[in-house]
PDB file of C-alpha atoms in Angstrom:
ATOM      1  CA  MET A   1    -187.829  63.593  38.298  1.00  0.00           C
ATOM      2  CA  GLU A   2    -184.067  63.263  38.793  1.00  0.00           C
ATOM      3  CA  ILE A   3    -182.838  63.041  42.382  1.00  0.00           C
ATOM      4  CA  ASP A   4    -179.365  64.123  43.432  1.00  0.00           C
ATOM      5  CA  PHE A   5    -178.402  61.513  46.030  1.00  0.00           C
ATOM      6  CA  TYR A   6    -175.094  63.277  46.700  1.00  0.00           C
ATOM      7  CA  SER A   7    -176.517  66.616  47.708  1.00  0.00           C
ATOM      8  CA  PRO A   8    -175.227  67.706  51.140  1.00  0.00           C
ATOM      9  CA  VAL A   9    -178.514  69.449  51.845  1.00  0.00           C
ATOM     10  CA  LEU A  10    -180.907  67.094  53.598  1.00  0.00           C
ATOM     11  CA  THR A  11    -184.468  68.294  53.857  1.00  0.00           C
ATOM     12  CA  GLN A  12    -187.646  66.457  54.710  1.00  0.00           C
ATOM     13  CA  PRO A  13    -190.064  66.165  51.763  1.00  0.00           C
ATOM     14  CA  ILE A  14    -193.204  68.224  52.101  1.00  0.00           C
ATOM     15  CA  LEU A  15    -196.132  65.907  52.722  1.00  0.00           C
ATOM     16  CA  PHE A  16    -198.763  68.640  53.037  1.00  0.00           C
ATOM     17  CA  GLU A  17    -198.790  72.258  51.984  1.00  0.00           C
ATOM     18  CA  LEU A  18    -199.158  73.353  55.590  1.00  0.00           C
ATOM     19  CA  PRO A  19    -200.744  76.821  55.196  1.00  0.00           C
ATOM     20  CA  ASN A  20    -203.665  75.135  53.443  1.00  0.00           C
ATOM     21  CA  VAL A  21    -204.078  72.172  55.780  1.00  0.00           C
ATOM     22  CA  ALA A  22    -207.152  72.155  57.983  1.00  0.00           C
ATOM     23  CA  THR A  23    -206.781  71.778  61.731  1.00  0.00           C
ATOM     24  CA  GLY A  24    -206.327  68.144  62.672  1.00  0.00           C
ATOM     25  CA  ALA A  25    -204.972  67.140  59.261  1.00  0.00           C
ATOM     26  CA  VAL A  26    -201.953  65.503  60.889  1.00  0.00           C
ATOM     27  CA  GLU A  27    -204.279  62.646  61.824  1.00  0.00           C
ATOM     28  CA  LEU A  28    -204.715  62.003  58.103  1.00  0.00           C
ATOM     29  CA  PHE A  29    -201.071  60.943  57.633  1.00  0.00           C
ATOM     30  CA  PRO A  30    -201.587  57.207  58.406  1.00  0.00           C
ATOM     31  CA  ALA A  31    -204.716  57.142  56.229  1.00  0.00           C
ATOM     32  CA  LEU A  32    -202.825  58.884  53.412  1.00  0.00           C
ATOM     33  CA  TRP A  33    -199.962  56.398  53.423  1.00  0.00           C
ATOM     34  CA  ARG A  34    -202.408  53.505  53.521  1.00  0.00           C
ATOM     35  CA  ALA A  35    -204.295  54.934  50.530  1.00  0.00           C
ATOM     36  CA  ILE A  36    -201.049  55.364  48.564  1.00  0.00           C
ATOM     37  CA  GLU A  37    -200.015  51.792  49.363  1.00  0.00           C
ATOM     38  CA  ASP A  38    -203.430  50.568  48.230  1.00  0.00           C
ATOM     39  CA  LEU A  39    -203.115  52.566  45.009  1.00  0.00           C
ATOM     40  CA  ILE A  40    -200.122  50.490  43.895  1.00  0.00           C
ATOM     41  CA  SER A  41    -201.508  47.108  44.949  1.00  0.00           C
ATOM     42  CA  PRO A  42    -201.645  44.329  42.328  1.00  0.00           C
ATOM     43  CA  ASP A  43    -205.253  43.727  43.428  1.00  0.00           C
ATOM     44  CA  VAL A  44    -207.643  45.898  41.423  1.00  0.00           C
ATOM     45  CA  GLU A  45    -210.206  46.104  44.215  1.00  0.00           C
ATOM     46  CA  ILE A  46    -207.555  47.345  46.658  1.00  0.00           C
ATOM     47  CA  ARG A  47    -206.460  49.945  44.108  1.00  0.00           C
ATOM     48  CA  ARG A  48    -210.083  50.987  43.730  1.00  0.00           C
ATOM     49  CA  SER A  49    -210.348  51.370  47.506  1.00  0.00           C
ATOM     50  CA  GLY A  50    -207.110  53.371  47.661  1.00  0.00           C
ATOM     51  CA  LEU A  51    -208.313  55.771  44.990  1.00  0.00           C
ATOM     52  CA  LYS A  52    -211.612  56.233  46.787  1.00  0.00           C
ATOM     53  CA  SER A  53    -209.744  56.954  50.030  1.00  0.00           C
ATOM     54  CA  LEU A  54    -207.538  59.591  48.407  1.00  0.00           C
ATOM     55  CA  HIS A  55    -210.617  61.244  46.967  1.00  0.00           C
ATOM     56  CA  THR A  56    -212.449  61.167  50.319  1.00  0.00           C
ATOM     57  CA  LEU A  57    -209.442  62.569  52.185  1.00  0.00           C
ATOM     58  CA  GLY A  58    -208.978  65.339  49.636  1.00  0.00           C
ATOM     59  CA  ALA A  59    -205.282  64.531  49.913  1.00  0.00           C
ATOM     60  CA  GLY A  60    -204.491  65.325  46.293  1.00  0.00           C
ATOM     61  CA  ARG A  61    -205.328  68.972  46.923  1.00  0.00           C
ATOM     62  CA  LEU A  62    -203.199  69.156  50.070  1.00  0.00           C
ATOM     63  CA  SER A  63    -200.259  66.833  49.525  1.00  0.00           C
ATOM     64  CA  PRO A  64    -197.577  67.032  46.810  1.00  0.00           C
ATOM     65  CA  VAL A  65    -196.807  63.374  47.543  1.00  0.00           C
ATOM     66  CA  ALA A  66    -200.419  62.309  46.954  1.00  0.00           C
ATOM     67  CA  ALA A  67    -200.603  64.391  43.771  1.00  0.00           C
ATOM     68  CA  TYR A  68    -197.383  62.837  42.499  1.00  0.00           C
ATOM     69  CA  PHE A  69    -198.620  59.293  43.092  1.00  0.00           C
ATOM     70  CA  LEU A  70    -201.881  60.071  41.314  1.00  0.00           C
ATOM     71  CA  VAL A  71    -199.964  61.168  38.211  1.00  0.00           C
ATOM     72  CA  THR A  72    -197.855  57.993  38.296  1.00  0.00           C
ATOM     73  CA  ARG A  73    -201.091  56.001  38.131  1.00  0.00           C
ATOM     74  CA  LEU A  74    -202.185  57.501  34.808  1.00  0.00           C
ATOM     75  CA  ASN A  75    -200.976  54.212  33.329  1.00  0.00           C
ATOM     76  CA  GLU A  76    -203.479  52.269  35.471  1.00  0.00           C
ATOM     77  CA  PRO A  77    -204.319  49.089  33.502  1.00  0.00           C
ATOM     78  CA  VAL A  78    -208.045  49.102  34.363  1.00  0.00           C
ATOM     79  CA  VAL A  79    -209.648  51.675  32.073  1.00  0.00           C
ATOM     80  CA  GLU A  80    -212.418  52.548  34.518  1.00  0.00           C
ATOM     81  CA  LEU A  81    -209.916  53.428  37.259  1.00  0.00           C
ATOM     82  CA  ARG A  82    -207.725  55.275  34.757  1.00  0.00           C
ATOM     83  CA  ALA A  83    -210.742  57.424  33.908  1.00  0.00           C
ATOM     84  CA  GLN A  84    -211.359  58.142  37.592  1.00  0.00           C
ATOM     85  CA  ILE A  85    -207.722  59.167  38.096  1.00  0.00           C
ATOM     86  CA  VAL A  86    -207.913  61.533  35.124  1.00  0.00           C
ATOM     87  CA  GLN A  87    -211.100  63.060  36.507  1.00  0.00           C
ATOM     88  CA  LEU A  88    -209.589  63.471  39.972  1.00  0.00           C
ATOM     89  CA  LEU A  89    -206.460  65.163  38.616  1.00  0.00           C
ATOM     90  CA  GLY A  90    -208.533  67.348  36.310  1.00  0.00           C
ATOM     91  CA  ASP A  91    -210.634  68.442  39.272  1.00  0.00           C
ATOM     92  CA  LEU A  92    -207.485  69.308  41.230  1.00  0.00           C
ATOM     93  CA  LEU A  93    -206.398  71.698  38.496  1.00  0.00           C
ATOM     94  CA  MET A  94    -209.623  73.667  38.863  1.00  0.00           C
ATOM     95  CA  PRO A  95    -210.644  75.843  41.845  1.00  0.00           C
ATOM     96  CA  ASP A  96    -212.573  73.967  44.516  1.00  0.00           C
ATOM     97  CA  ALA A  97    -216.132  74.740  45.612  1.00  0.00           C
ATOM     98  CA  ALA A  98    -214.869  77.596  47.768  1.00  0.00           C
ATOM     99  CA  GLY A  99    -212.833  79.062  44.909  1.00  0.00           C
ATOM    100  CA  HIS A 100    -209.468  77.965  46.310  1.00  0.00           C
ATOM    101  CA  VAL A 101    -206.774  77.013  43.814  1.00  0.00           C
ATOM    102  CA  LEU A 102    -204.105  74.386  44.343  1.00  0.00           C
ATOM    103  CA  PRO A 103    -201.142  75.290  46.548  1.00  0.00           C
ATOM    104  CA  GLU A 104    -198.217  76.165  44.308  1.00  0.00           C
ATOM    105  CA  ASP A 105    -196.066  73.242  45.485  1.00  0.00           C
ATOM    106  CA  VAL A 106    -198.822  70.763  44.676  1.00  0.00           C
ATOM    107  CA  ARG A 107    -199.465  72.282  41.264  1.00  0.00           C
ATOM    108  CA  ARG A 108    -195.748  72.279  40.486  1.00  0.00           C
ATOM    109  CA  VAL A 109    -195.539  68.548  41.227  1.00  0.00           C
ATOM    110  CA  ILE A 110    -198.460  67.832  38.908  1.00  0.00           C
ATOM    111  CA  VAL A 111    -197.064  69.995  36.108  1.00  0.00           C
ATOM    112  CA  THR A 112    -193.597  68.452  36.361  1.00  0.00           C
ATOM    113  CA  SER A 113    -194.914  64.897  36.520  1.00  0.00           C
ATOM    114  CA  VAL A 114    -197.454  65.270  33.696  1.00  0.00           C
ATOM    115  CA  SER A 115    -194.794  66.837  31.461  1.00  0.00           C
ATOM    116  CA  GLN A 116    -192.814  63.586  31.730  1.00  0.00           C
ATOM    117  CA  ILE A 117    -195.478  61.071  30.725  1.00  0.00           C
ATOM    118  CA  CYS A 118    -194.532  59.061  27.670  1.00  0.00           C
ATOM    119  CA  ARG A 119    -196.200  58.350  24.331  1.00  0.00           C
ATOM    120  CA  ARG A 120    -197.449  54.956  25.505  1.00  0.00           C
ATOM    121  CA  ASP A 121    -199.204  56.514  28.499  1.00  0.00           C
ATOM    122  CA  ILE A 122    -200.721  59.259  26.345  1.00  0.00           C
ATOM    123  CA  CYS A 123    -202.008  56.583  23.987  1.00  0.00           C
ATOM    124  CA  GLY A 124    -203.545  54.816  26.971  1.00  0.00           C
ATOM    125  CA  LEU A 125    -205.249  58.048  28.014  1.00  0.00           C
ATOM    126  CA  LEU A 126    -206.679  58.486  24.521  1.00  0.00           C
ATOM    127  CA  GLU A 127    -207.926  54.886  24.612  1.00  0.00           C
ATOM    128  CA  MET A 128    -209.607  55.716  27.917  1.00  0.00           C
ATOM    129  CA  LEU A 129    -211.237  58.744  26.320  1.00  0.00           C
ATOM    130  CA  VAL A 130    -212.792  56.573  23.620  1.00  0.00           C
ATOM    131  CA  GLU A 131    -214.607  54.612  26.329  1.00  0.00           C
ATOM    132  CA  TYR A 132    -215.190  57.543  28.695  1.00  0.00           C
ATOM    133  CA  PRO A 133    -215.745  60.652  26.529  1.00  0.00           C
ATOM    134  CA  ALA A 134    -217.067  62.582  29.549  1.00  0.00           C
ATOM    135  CA  GLN A 135    -213.451  62.843  30.755  1.00  0.00           C
ATOM    136  CA  GLU A 136    -212.469  65.050  27.814  1.00  0.00           C
ATOM    137  CA  ALA A 137    -212.337  68.292  29.808  1.00  0.00           C
ATOM    138  CA  ALA A 138    -210.236  66.727  32.567  1.00  0.00           C
ATOM    139  CA  LEU A 139    -207.822  65.191  30.050  1.00  0.00           C
ATOM    140  CA  PHE A 140    -207.639  68.511  28.210  1.00  0.00           C
ATOM    141  CA  HIS A 141    -206.487  70.295  31.379  1.00  0.00           C
ATOM    142  CA  LEU A 142    -203.920  67.590  32.046  1.00  0.00           C
ATOM    143  CA  LEU A 143    -202.394  67.266  28.589  1.00  0.00           C
ATOM    144  CA  LYS A 144    -202.040  71.003  28.086  1.00  0.00           C
ATOM    145  CA  LEU A 145    -199.496  70.898  30.921  1.00  0.00           C
ATOM    146  CA  ASN A 146    -197.249  68.721  28.744  1.00  0.00           C
ATOM    147  CA  PRO A 147    -195.393  70.739  26.077  1.00  0.00           C
ATOM    148  CA  PHE A 148    -194.387  67.535  24.285  1.00  0.00           C
ATOM    149  CA  ALA A 149    -197.847  65.970  24.101  1.00  0.00           C
ATOM    150  CA  GLY A 150    -198.642  67.597  20.745  1.00  0.00           C
ATOM    151  CA  VAL A 151    -195.778  65.852  18.967  1.00  0.00           C
ATOM    152  CA  GLN A 152    -196.574  62.600  20.752  1.00  0.00           C
ATOM    153  CA  MET A 153    -200.258  62.765  19.804  1.00  0.00           C
ATOM    154  CA  ALA A 154    -199.352  63.647  16.218  1.00  0.00           C
ATOM    155  CA  ASP A 155    -197.192  60.540  16.144  1.00  0.00           C
ATOM    156  CA  ILE A 156    -200.106  58.510  17.495  1.00  0.00           C
ATOM    157  CA  LEU A 157    -202.384  60.054  14.881  1.00  0.00           C
ATOM    158  CA  ALA A 158    -200.042  59.015  12.073  1.00  0.00           C
ATOM    159  CA  ASP A 159    -199.562  55.448  13.366  1.00  0.00           C
ATOM    160  CA  LYS A 160    -201.526  52.993  11.220  1.00  0.00           C
ATOM    161  CA  GLN A 161    -201.264  50.311  13.908  1.00  0.00           C
ATOM    162  CA  ILE A 162    -203.413  52.295  16.348  1.00  0.00           C
ATOM    163  CA  ALA A 163    -207.209  52.124  16.322  1.00  0.00           C
ATOM    164  CA  ILE A 164    -208.938  54.801  14.262  1.00  0.00           C
ATOM    165  CA  ALA A 165    -211.064  55.933  17.217  1.00  0.00           C
ATOM    166  CA  VAL A 166    -207.927  56.618  19.277  1.00  0.00           C
ATOM    167  CA  ARG A 167    -206.259  58.484  16.403  1.00  0.00           C
ATOM    168  CA  MET A 168    -209.364  60.642  15.998  1.00  0.00           C
ATOM    169  CA  LYS A 169    -209.236  61.568  19.688  1.00  0.00           C
ATOM    170  CA  ALA A 170    -205.593  62.541  19.222  1.00  0.00           C
ATOM    171  CA  ALA A 171    -206.460  64.864  16.337  1.00  0.00           C
ATOM    172  CA  HIS A 172    -209.328  66.402  18.268  1.00  0.00           C
ATOM    173  CA  LEU A 173    -207.219  67.186  21.341  1.00  0.00           C
ATOM    174  CA  ILE A 174    -204.345  68.539  19.268  1.00  0.00           C
ATOM    175  CA  GLY A 175    -206.746  71.101  17.849  1.00  0.00           C
ATOM    176  CA  MET A 176    -208.433  71.855  21.172  1.00  0.00           C
ATOM    177  CA  ILE A 177    -205.165  72.485  22.994  1.00  0.00           C
ATOM    178  CA  GLY A 178    -203.501  74.206  20.056  1.00  0.00           C
ATOM    179  CA  TYR A 179    -200.267  72.269  19.570  1.00  0.00           C
ATOM    180  CA  LEU A 180    -198.681  74.151  16.681  1.00  0.00           C
ATOM    181  CA  ASP A 181    -195.676  71.823  16.614  1.00  0.00           C
ATOM    182  CA  ALA A 182    -198.008  69.073  15.373  1.00  0.00           C
ATOM    183  CA  ILE A 183    -198.706  70.942  12.113  1.00  0.00           C
ATOM    184  CA  PRO A 184    -195.940  69.302   9.995  1.00  0.00           C
ATOM    185  CA  THR A 185    -197.103  65.785  10.865  1.00  0.00           C
ATOM    186  CA  LEU A 186    -200.746  66.724  10.250  1.00  0.00           C
ATOM    187  CA  GLU A 187    -199.900  68.248   6.861  1.00  0.00           C
ATOM    188  CA  LYS A 188    -197.960  65.151   5.857  1.00  0.00           C
ATOM    189  CA  LEU A 189    -200.842  62.912   6.950  1.00  0.00           C
ATOM    190  CA  GLN A 190    -203.390  65.050   5.094  1.00  0.00           C
ATOM    191  CA  SER A 191    -201.302  64.863   1.931  1.00  0.00           C
ATOM    192  CA  ARG A 192    -201.065  61.074   2.212  1.00  0.00           C
ATOM    193  CA  LEU A 193    -204.787  60.679   2.837  1.00  0.00           C
ATOM    194  CA  ASP A 194    -205.681  63.039  -0.014  1.00  0.00           C
ATOM    195  CA  GLY A 195    -203.413  61.101  -2.385  1.00  0.00           C
ATOM    196  CA  ARG A 196    -204.868  57.797  -1.327  1.00  0.00           C
ATOM    197  CA  ARG A 197    -208.406  59.138  -1.733  1.00  0.00           C
ATOM    198  CA  SER A 198    -207.651  60.329  -5.278  1.00  0.00           C
ATOM    199  CA  GLY A 199    -206.213  56.942  -6.150  1.00  0.00           C
ATOM    200  CA  GLN A 200    -209.216  55.103  -4.740  1.00  0.00           C
ATOM    201  CA  GLN A 201    -211.594  57.079  -6.937  1.00  0.00           C
ATOM    202  CA  THR A 202    -210.143  55.274  -9.956  1.00  0.00           C
ATOM    203  CA  MET A 203    -210.627  51.852  -8.352  1.00  0.00           C
ATOM    204  CA  LEU A 204    -213.771  49.774  -8.087  1.00  0.00           C
ATOM    205  CA  PHE A 205    -213.080  49.164  -4.419  1.00  0.00           C
ATOM    206  CA  ALA A 206    -210.582  50.134  -1.746  1.00  0.00           C
ATOM    207  CA  PRO A 207    -208.879  47.938   0.841  1.00  0.00           C
ATOM    208  CA  SER A 208    -210.859  47.934   4.089  1.00  0.00           C
ATOM    209  CA  GLY A 209    -207.947  49.409   6.061  1.00  0.00           C
ATOM    210  CA  ALA A 210    -207.584  52.299   3.642  1.00  0.00           C
ATOM    211  CA  ALA A 211    -211.320  52.965   3.674  1.00  0.00           C
ATOM    212  CA  GLU A 212    -211.312  53.031   7.468  1.00  0.00           C
ATOM    213  CA  GLU A 213    -208.320  55.356   7.608  1.00  0.00           C
ATOM    214  CA  ALA A 214    -210.092  57.737   5.233  1.00  0.00           C
ATOM    215  CA  GLN A 215    -212.339  58.641   8.176  1.00  0.00           C
ATOM    216  CA  LEU A 216    -209.419  60.643   9.535  1.00  0.00           C
ATOM    217  CA  LEU A 217    -209.309  63.097   6.644  1.00  0.00           C
ATOM    218  CA  PRO A 218    -212.136  65.448   7.736  1.00  0.00           C
ATOM    219  CA  ILE A 219    -210.879  65.747  11.321  1.00  0.00           C
ATOM    220  CA  VAL A 220    -207.273  66.227  10.184  1.00  0.00           C
ATOM    221  CA  ARG A 221    -208.385  69.043   7.870  1.00  0.00           C
ATOM    222  CA  ASN A 222    -210.444  70.621  10.629  1.00  0.00           C
ATOM    223  CA  THR A 223    -207.587  70.380  13.141  1.00  0.00           C
ATOM    224  CA  LEU A 224    -205.165  72.008  10.705  1.00  0.00           C
ATOM    225  CA  ALA A 225    -207.655  74.809  10.077  1.00  0.00           C
ATOM    226  CA  MET A 226    -207.948  75.389  13.830  1.00  0.00           C
ATOM    227  CA  LEU A 227    -204.177  75.465  14.299  1.00  0.00           C
ATOM    228  CA  LYS A 228    -203.609  77.816  11.392  1.00  0.00           C
ATOM    229  CA  SER A 229    -206.433  80.214  12.158  1.00  0.00           C
ATOM    230  CA  PRO A 230    -205.270  83.684  13.303  1.00  0.00           C
TER     231      PRO A 230
END
């Protein structure tokens, strides 16, 4: 998010969406800042504690600042914690137990921040999904906020240097979310895989890498069918 440091208008950032803050929530401010500080600690156990505190406080649902910091931690190096952050953000995007939706300012921060995550971070989220497939729904709700994620995941899908399991997750989510702008890359990949498969049928054996990549063909075909269906 770009900040205009020369703006003559000086306003205090909104910490909590006040109409939705329960009585006594001001007392949570020190705990919130401590949790955010813990979340960026180099010590994994402190980060784990900070994430647990944010979840216990329910701060992500009340505070644009807390929501923003959660999104910045989608590149968390520990896969287990990355999965927990995805789940927490996915939960925020859904109504709570009482049916309340996120305050608009909080949702706007999440949408803006998620729309700016890069290809490397998306790849890391797909790697997380391979290990924690139960987070698929939460990741679905997050990635559909990013209009560029389809092209980025298509690029990941076509990258031979990335693990097949990760590429398959990319194809699956492209189809689930419905990224039509991924169609050209998928068609090109399908054509390449079909050509390679035809060539392999005339050989006694295929290189192991090519045989492994052939696993992508069915899911690429299925994803294209989903995207092209009326």
